[in-house]
Amino acid sequence: MTSINFLQGDWSPSSWRSKTVAQPVTYPDEGHLRRVCDKLGRLPPLVSPGEIERLRHQLAQVQNGQAFLLHAGDCAESFEACTAENISNKIGLILSFSLILIWGARMPVVRVGRIAGQYAKPRSSPTEKVKNADGSAREVPSFRLSVDERNPDPERLLSAYFYSTTTLNYVRSLLASGFSSLNNPREWSLSHVRSPALREEFENISNGLADALDFCRTIGAEPGGLSGGAAYENGGARGVLGEVDLYTSHEGLMLEYEAALTRLLPIPRSQTATSTSQASNKTTTSGTEVLSGSDTPTRTASKLQETNASQLSAYNTSAHFLWVGDRTRQLTGAHVEYFRGIRNPIGIKVGPSMKTEELVELLSVVNPGREDGRVTLITRYGAEKIDTHLATHIEAVQKSKHPVIWVCDPMHGNTLTSANGLKTRHFSTIVSELTSCLRIHAACNSRLGGVSLEFTGELNEEGFSVTECLGGSMELAEEELSLRYQSFCDPRLNFEQSLDLAFLVSNHYKNDRRGSKGGMMSALAEART
């Protein structure tokens, strides 16, 4: 493993320091910060290049219309909420949502969780004024802690690393021990779902899946060839029914943290071999270089070894996928400078303030080689503004011929404040933006590749879901928001509302697949009633 002090062309993990940092955090003790970052730089990676390359490949499939991206999880994680129950409920909700999508769309789902690192959030203002006990006012940093704990402390960066590690370790153990098996999807959801209609819909999928698997076993064609095999706990293999990929992501906001966890690592041999093979085919076809006879294998192997030895790249090892926010995507800013150099697939939030020429130039900066699966554009306009902006952004990207994945974030542009002062969102407005997004992509001969959602499977001690967003099948009213409002930042869809949305999206793609009418447009009408 190579330290973070390396140069890759005109880029290094610290070249962002020469640029203006948006949403900066000023630490009172710079020496303490350096010591913490040095320690982070020596700690093991959370994820591997092989996992990152696998996600890049799967995102290329999303880009080409062969899969659907589900990017979902908490608005912001907290150290206090890092419990086994909360983590398993989050993963169960992601698995349930993706199963509903797969059942309706008959398309693989790439699962990327907002988990194991989503501890930092941008703020609309860096400071806020609070009252002291004597009635006087003072200015303090604006972030999610009690007023007396808001002095920036580098030790929290270390805490974020270790809580992320703990979360990821538990997620890996869940997925490796049968939790994600398609043989028992009821364990993900039904114990939490209180709506009879949602229970029935999910039960129908579970029963249909059970019948299909039973049929496969009967004819000796069980996926993975494990008919009659031992259970995983008894030494059996997991097989395709028990294996899923779930990747981690967070907003790359704290550049000190991200740079410390950036490593110069070898690109996996499968990737360099593919690149070498493609290059060899191109040169042979063009006549620039002709390999023939017994000399071919030796020279090709020699070239491959040379390539493997020299092909190192900068991987951010804190997560598989990172995104740059709408407040930090300045072309000449520090965040774009950092993001352009890492090999991870990245997301870019695109809001109403993004100019078309700025978007195209940004794509040229972060993906000059126009690599498939590299960039995901996450649009977040708001239901009332999407018609004004999305089509022009799509047309500009199409004209530029930059390869991108389009994803709809129907959450962030639709936040409002309730009468009792709580931030909230209405389910029907979320559906409205998603519906408009599908319609506009279709009109522009484009394709929506996925959704980015803030949802949670958290339950209180009595087993009830959070109450942060209005509406849905449970018809959550404004006066009920304060019952179980637990978000540390923005309001999230709860378990029932998330499954409501999953069924709406699934039914849209099922109707589209069958060539029938009544997708999200008719669903929107129902959601508003």
XYZ file of C-alpha atoms in Angstrom:
529
model
C 0.000 0.000 0.000
C 1.326 3.419 -0.939
C 1.014 6.434 1.337
C -1.147 9.396 0.401
C 1.874 11.507 -0.527
C 1.957 10.685 -4.221
C 1.471 12.531 -7.472
C -0.657 11.276 -10.357
C -0.077 13.606 -13.293
C -0.965 17.071 -11.999
C -3.206 15.618 -9.280
C -2.566 14.303 -5.794
C -4.851 13.572 -2.832
C -3.788 16.930 -1.398
C -3.863 19.087 -4.555
C -7.299 20.318 -3.464
C -5.582 22.377 -0.767
C -4.665 24.992 -3.369
C -8.364 25.549 -4.142
C -11.212 27.228 -2.299
C -12.989 24.833 0.058
C -16.767 25.166 0.227
C -18.406 24.283 3.556
C -15.058 24.426 5.403
C -14.559 23.304 8.994
C -12.053 25.384 10.945
C -10.247 23.332 13.574
C -8.779 25.357 16.442
C -5.767 23.015 16.763
C -4.218 22.324 13.352
C -1.510 20.146 14.901
C -4.154 17.876 16.421
C -5.883 17.636 13.027
C -2.620 16.648 11.302
C -1.931 13.944 13.879
C -5.416 12.485 13.433
C -5.129 12.525 9.633
C -1.710 10.871 9.838
C -3.253 8.116 11.932
C -6.156 7.720 9.478
C -3.587 7.406 6.707
C -2.036 4.399 8.458
C -5.301 2.600 9.252
C -6.578 -0.188 6.956
C -8.921 0.589 4.058
C -12.635 0.004 4.562
C -13.178 -1.211 0.989
C -11.002 -2.790 -1.690
C -10.177 -1.921 -5.309
C -11.840 -5.165 -6.438
C -15.141 -4.137 -4.857
C -14.892 -0.646 -6.341
C -14.185 -2.055 -9.815
C -17.138 -4.444 -9.470
C -19.408 -1.489 -8.720
C -18.011 0.426 -11.713
C -18.877 -2.545 -13.919
C -22.391 -2.801 -12.516
C -22.953 0.937 -12.897
C -21.908 0.630 -16.537
C -24.737 -1.901 -16.856
C -27.128 0.624 -15.295
C -25.912 3.227 -17.777
C -26.602 0.825 -20.658
C -30.143 0.031 -19.489
C -29.317 -3.429 -18.152
C -29.870 -2.694 -14.432
C -31.479 -0.190 -12.062
C -29.687 1.767 -9.312
C -31.167 2.009 -5.819
C -29.232 4.591 -3.806
C -30.848 4.832 -0.399
C -30.445 5.178 3.331
C -30.192 7.794 6.046
C -29.908 11.484 5.398
C -27.191 11.464 8.042
C -25.913 8.742 10.331
C -25.116 9.337 13.973
C -22.733 7.545 16.293
C -25.546 6.936 18.788
C -27.735 5.187 16.190
C -25.030 2.623 15.338
C -26.826 -0.434 16.749
C -27.358 -3.944 15.420
C -31.118 -3.414 15.262
C -30.913 -0.156 13.315
C -28.376 -1.558 10.852
C -30.319 -4.765 10.192
C -33.543 -2.766 9.733
C -31.828 -0.481 7.202
C -30.438 -3.409 5.240
C -33.780 -5.213 5.436
C -35.543 -2.190 3.963
C -33.005 -1.852 1.137
C -33.387 -5.570 0.343
C -37.194 -5.357 0.478
C -37.300 -2.303 -1.774
C -34.961 -3.911 -4.292
C -36.905 -7.191 -4.312
C -40.136 -5.315 -5.087
C -38.364 -3.502 -7.945
C -36.862 -6.696 -9.356
C -40.214 -8.464 -9.206
C -41.956 -5.753 -11.198
C -39.217 -4.616 -13.569
C -37.525 -8.018 -14.091
C -34.218 -6.192 -13.999
C -31.188 -6.491 -11.693
C -30.919 -3.815 -9.011
C -27.578 -2.330 -7.972
C -27.832 -1.498 -4.258
C -25.779 1.415 -2.910
C -26.529 2.353 0.681
C -26.082 5.735 2.302
C -24.402 3.898 5.154
C -21.071 3.337 6.933
C -19.766 6.873 6.462
C -22.616 9.368 6.004
C -21.703 11.353 9.107
C -20.965 14.782 7.588
C -23.629 17.016 6.068
C -23.413 20.443 4.403
C -25.218 23.291 6.124
C -27.053 26.251 4.632
C -25.102 28.488 7.040
C -21.731 27.768 8.700
C -22.807 29.322 12.003
C -25.944 30.160 13.943
C -26.747 32.325 16.941
C -27.931 30.731 20.178
C -28.973 32.221 23.490
C -26.867 31.876 26.614
C -28.376 31.301 30.047
C -28.186 35.021 30.797
C -30.135 35.884 27.646
C -27.165 37.092 25.609
C -26.457 35.616 22.166
C -23.375 33.894 20.853
C -22.393 32.461 17.474
C -21.599 28.748 17.257
C -20.845 26.321 14.401
C -23.997 25.072 12.730
C -24.062 21.307 12.923
C -25.842 18.402 14.584
C -24.673 18.344 18.191
C -25.709 19.990 21.406
C -24.556 23.592 21.595
C -21.832 22.788 24.132
C -20.317 20.085 21.887
C -19.974 22.090 18.701
C -16.314 22.993 18.809
C -14.756 21.138 15.838
C -12.837 18.164 17.214
C -10.522 16.102 14.943
C -11.138 13.057 17.140
C -14.608 12.824 15.583
C -12.917 11.972 12.287
C -11.384 8.947 13.982
C -14.742 8.103 15.522
C -16.353 8.310 12.081
C -13.776 5.847 10.753
C -14.317 3.330 13.560
C -18.115 3.604 13.530
C -18.043 3.165 9.749
C -15.826 0.122 10.167
C -18.147 -1.362 12.777
C -21.211 -0.755 10.611
C -19.603 -2.210 7.511
C -18.371 -5.242 9.413
C -21.881 -5.984 10.659
C -23.375 -5.431 7.185
C -20.868 -7.864 5.685
C -21.638 -10.464 8.363
C -25.397 -10.125 7.781
C -25.065 -10.546 4.025
C -22.641 -13.457 4.412
C -24.808 -15.432 6.826
C -28.097 -15.796 4.962
C -29.868 -12.573 5.945
C -30.230 -11.596 2.270
C -31.383 -15.023 1.078
C -34.360 -15.010 -1.265
C -35.609 -18.064 0.604
C -36.767 -15.901 3.515
C -37.723 -12.358 2.379
C -40.454 -12.186 5.041
C -37.721 -11.760 7.645
C -36.825 -8.389 6.094
C -40.199 -6.703 6.247
C -43.433 -8.269 7.365
C -42.732 -8.026 11.075
C -42.452 -4.238 10.645
C -45.298 -3.583 8.201
C -48.578 -2.628 9.860
C -50.568 -1.660 6.752
C -52.818 -4.598 5.683
C -52.600 -3.528 2.026
C -48.796 -3.428 2.064
C -48.651 -6.747 3.894
C -50.835 -8.338 1.242
C -48.805 -6.918 -1.654
C -45.503 -8.045 -0.176
C -47.030 -11.414 0.752
C -48.070 -11.884 -2.885
C -44.470 -11.319 -4.024
C -43.112 -13.637 -1.324
C -45.600 -16.364 -2.253
C -44.874 -15.979 -5.954
C -41.152 -16.170 -5.300
C -41.591 -19.228 -3.079
C -43.646 -20.961 -5.793
C -41.009 -20.176 -8.422
C -38.190 -21.519 -6.238
C -40.223 -24.606 -5.360
C -40.811 -25.255 -9.064
C -37.066 -24.965 -9.732
C -36.306 -27.460 -6.970
C -38.929 -29.860 -8.259
C -37.393 -30.026 -11.732
C -33.835 -30.099 -10.351
C -32.964 -26.621 -11.616
C -32.519 -24.738 -8.377
C -30.330 -21.675 -8.964
C -26.760 -22.448 -8.017
C -27.288 -26.198 -8.274
C -27.729 -26.499 -4.509
C -30.818 -28.693 -4.449
C -30.635 -30.767 -1.294
C -27.380 -29.070 -0.222
C -26.461 -28.191 3.333
C -27.478 -24.900 4.903
C -24.826 -22.191 5.033
C -24.536 -22.586 8.822
C -23.871 -26.302 8.306
C -21.044 -25.773 5.845
C -23.051 -25.316 2.643
C -22.354 -22.691 0.004
C -24.534 -19.588 -0.166
C -25.362 -19.858 -3.871
C -27.060 -17.202 -5.992
C -30.170 -17.140 -3.777
C -28.174 -16.029 -0.761
C -25.723 -13.627 -2.380
C -26.276 -9.933 -2.988
C -23.929 -7.012 -3.498
C -24.490 -3.996 -1.277
C -22.129 -1.077 -1.622
C -21.460 1.844 0.714
C -21.563 5.543 -0.069
C -21.463 8.985 1.483
C -21.069 12.600 0.480
C -17.361 13.396 0.129
C -17.580 16.561 2.180
C -14.711 16.386 4.708
C -11.723 16.460 2.388
C -9.207 16.010 5.202
C -10.846 12.668 5.977
C -11.209 11.603 2.338
C -7.608 12.462 1.469
C -6.310 10.519 4.472
C -8.144 7.408 3.266
C -7.015 7.718 -0.343
C -4.532 5.035 -1.367
C -2.434 4.438 -4.473
C -3.244 0.790 -5.194
C -2.899 -1.626 -8.114
C -5.869 -1.798 -10.440
C -7.070 -5.435 -10.280
C -5.524 -7.710 -12.904
C -8.887 -8.417 -14.525
C -9.212 -4.722 -15.351
C -5.669 -4.281 -16.646
C -5.940 -7.524 -18.633
C -9.140 -6.286 -20.265
C -7.558 -2.934 -21.069
C -4.457 -4.625 -22.508
C -6.570 -7.020 -24.569
C -8.645 -4.178 -25.971
C -5.530 -2.147 -26.750
C -3.913 -5.174 -28.423
C -6.994 -5.801 -30.542
C -7.092 -2.163 -31.595
C -3.431 -2.004 -32.619
C -3.541 -5.352 -34.393
C -6.651 -4.386 -36.339
C -5.227 -1.027 -37.342
C -1.968 -2.601 -38.504
C 0.171 -0.552 -36.151
C 1.473 -3.674 -34.428
C 1.139 -7.255 -35.692
C 1.782 -10.193 -33.367
C 2.022 -13.597 -34.975
C 3.346 -17.116 -34.481
C 4.895 -18.389 -31.253
C 6.094 -14.911 -30.387
C 2.550 -13.724 -29.606
C 1.959 -15.300 -26.158
C 5.366 -14.282 -24.826
C 5.124 -10.699 -25.941
C 1.512 -10.395 -24.810
C 2.320 -11.823 -21.366
C 5.291 -9.501 -21.103
C 3.125 -6.514 -21.947
C 0.504 -7.617 -19.406
C 3.093 -7.905 -16.619
C 4.436 -4.484 -17.540
C 0.919 -3.057 -17.463
C 0.088 -4.653 -14.106
C 3.298 -3.320 -12.602
C 2.636 0.238 -13.750
C -1.165 0.485 -13.473
C -1.721 2.016 -10.074
C -4.605 4.312 -9.326
C -5.909 6.478 -6.498
C -8.775 4.753 -4.698
C -10.797 6.380 -1.959
C -11.026 3.467 0.431
C -13.576 5.004 2.819
C -16.506 3.931 0.591
C -17.274 2.346 -2.752
C -19.169 5.387 -4.084
C -18.921 9.069 -3.172
C -20.856 12.058 -4.344
C -20.199 15.790 -4.501
C -23.060 17.930 -3.263
C -24.972 20.776 -4.850
C -23.208 23.210 -2.487
C -19.665 21.939 -3.182
C -19.583 21.252 -6.943
C -17.854 24.502 -8.000
C -15.713 23.940 -11.104
C -12.644 25.597 -9.602
C -13.337 24.417 -6.057
C -11.492 21.991 -3.814
C -14.109 19.224 -3.944
C -14.150 18.912 -7.736
C -10.336 18.975 -7.701
C -10.297 16.039 -5.294
C -13.049 14.060 -7.041
C -11.445 14.283 -10.478
C -8.469 12.199 -9.344
C -10.025 9.208 -7.604
C -10.961 6.046 -9.488
C -14.168 5.378 -7.536
C -17.445 5.897 -9.339
C -18.826 9.257 -8.275
C -22.141 11.064 -8.081
C -22.828 14.733 -8.775
C -25.888 16.453 -7.343
C -27.614 18.560 -10.011
C -30.061 21.228 -8.867
C -31.875 24.249 -10.325
C -28.784 26.455 -9.987
C -26.705 24.252 -12.321
C -26.182 25.911 -15.709
C -26.058 23.634 -18.748
C -22.588 24.752 -19.835
C -21.353 24.306 -16.269
C -22.683 20.746 -16.195
C -20.936 19.784 -19.435
C -17.670 21.367 -18.321
C -17.920 19.584 -14.970
C -18.295 16.241 -16.750
C -15.197 17.015 -18.828
C -13.226 17.718 -15.647
C -14.193 14.606 -13.674
C -14.433 12.173 -16.590
C -12.128 13.341 -19.406
C -11.742 9.765 -20.654
C -15.540 9.369 -20.899
C -15.465 6.072 -19.033
C -18.684 4.102 -18.637
C -20.027 3.805 -15.102
C -17.843 6.632 -13.809
C -20.405 9.444 -13.299
C -23.935 9.374 -11.892
C -25.944 12.584 -12.146
C -28.356 12.824 -9.202
C -31.022 15.394 -10.042
C -32.805 17.218 -7.197
C -34.889 20.084 -8.508
C -38.154 19.925 -6.575
C -41.528 18.990 -8.002
C -42.298 22.583 -9.024
C -38.975 23.201 -10.815
C -38.162 19.932 -12.571
C -40.045 20.828 -15.749
C -38.003 24.020 -16.054
C -34.562 22.422 -15.772
C -34.328 18.684 -16.408
C -34.971 18.585 -20.162
C -32.330 21.244 -20.897
C -29.785 19.380 -18.762
C -30.537 16.091 -20.542
C -30.236 17.702 -23.973
C -26.919 19.367 -23.080
C -25.417 16.086 -21.876
C -26.729 14.207 -24.918
C -25.176 16.792 -27.215
C -21.838 16.519 -25.388
C -21.903 12.705 -25.724
C -20.687 12.271 -22.154
C -21.752 8.873 -20.748
C -23.769 9.313 -17.532
C -26.330 7.573 -15.352
C -29.381 9.688 -14.579
C -30.815 9.227 -11.087
C -33.754 11.042 -9.518
C -33.515 12.382 -5.973
C -37.141 13.416 -5.276
C -36.387 14.244 -1.643
C -34.087 17.260 -1.291
C -35.987 19.708 -3.471
C -39.261 19.075 -1.667
C -38.516 19.904 1.963
C -40.925 22.182 3.822
C -41.483 23.333 7.387
C -44.597 22.220 9.218
C -46.734 24.452 11.417
C -44.967 23.088 14.500
C -41.542 23.956 13.065
C -40.415 20.475 11.987
C -38.805 19.910 8.593
C -40.884 17.475 6.565
C -41.766 16.276 3.061
C -45.036 15.116 1.581
C -45.222 11.686 -0.008
C -47.341 12.934 -2.919
C -44.771 15.641 -3.781
C -41.992 13.044 -3.783
C -44.044 10.888 -6.158
C -44.810 13.954 -8.277
C -41.136 14.745 -8.923
C -40.349 11.113 -9.681
C -43.298 10.932 -12.087
C -42.196 14.087 -13.878
C -38.657 12.742 -14.091
C -39.834 9.556 -15.832
C -42.020 11.550 -18.216
C -39.285 14.033 -19.171
C -36.656 11.332 -19.730
C -39.063 9.475 -22.012
C -39.812 12.665 -23.966
C -36.065 13.341 -24.370
C -35.315 9.784 -25.537
C -33.325 9.313 -22.335
C -33.594 6.800 -19.506
C -33.917 7.205 -15.775
C -31.365 4.792 -14.343
C -32.305 4.862 -10.692
C -33.567 6.647 -7.591
C -31.784 8.249 -4.644
C -33.892 8.192 -1.496
C -33.630 9.107 2.155
C -35.440 6.394 4.058
C -35.033 4.453 7.269
C -36.100 1.181 8.778
C -35.670 2.534 12.310
C -38.361 1.587 14.810
C -39.010 2.818 18.316
C -39.156 0.535 21.359
C -42.794 -0.323 20.659
C -41.991 -1.341 17.068
C -43.455 1.736 15.359
C -41.868 3.487 12.375
C -40.586 7.060 12.519
C -42.985 9.904 11.694
C -41.033 12.440 9.618
C -42.734 12.599 6.182
C -46.413 13.273 5.534
C -48.859 11.057 3.650
C -48.393 7.609 2.176
C -50.730 4.680 2.751
C -50.607 5.360 6.493
C -51.884 8.920 5.761
C -49.524 10.509 8.257
C -50.878 13.930 9.223
C -48.981 17.042 10.272
C -50.086 16.796 13.907
C -48.558 13.290 14.052
C -45.025 14.313 13.019
C -43.841 14.852 16.577
C -44.865 11.351 17.681
C -41.623 9.670 16.555
C -39.516 12.322 14.827
C -35.961 10.980 15.153
C -33.977 12.445 12.238
C -30.692 14.200 12.995
C -30.976 16.203 9.792
C -33.599 15.882 7.041
C -36.926 13.992 7.196
C -36.890 10.401 5.919
C -39.519 8.096 4.503
C -40.380 5.449 7.065
C -40.688 1.718 6.441
C -44.287 1.796 5.217
C -43.859 4.902 3.053
C -40.727 3.411 1.494
C -42.583 0.254 0.504
C -45.438 2.418 -0.824
C -42.958 4.066 -3.166
C -41.312 0.760 -4.061
C -44.630 -0.693 -5.228
C -45.453 2.440 -7.248
C -42.102 2.323 -9.071
C -42.299 -1.456 -9.495
C -45.793 -1.290 -10.955
C -44.712 1.442 -13.348
C -41.932 -0.703 -14.762
C -44.124 -3.799 -14.779
C -46.758 -1.961 -16.836
C -44.040 -0.564 -19.089
C -42.610 -4.051 -19.567
C -46.030 -5.413 -20.480
C -46.856 -2.489 -22.742
C -49.875 -1.478 -20.652
C -50.907 1.970 -19.438
C -51.332 3.358 -15.969
C -47.819 3.563 -14.560
C -46.698 6.294 -12.206
C -49.192 8.825 -13.595
C -52.208 6.908 -12.351
C -50.315 5.992 -9.189
C -49.717 9.698 -8.552
C -53.426 10.371 -8.762
C -54.027 7.642 -6.185
C -51.239 8.942 -3.916
C -52.815 12.404 -3.869
C -56.219 11.125 -2.814
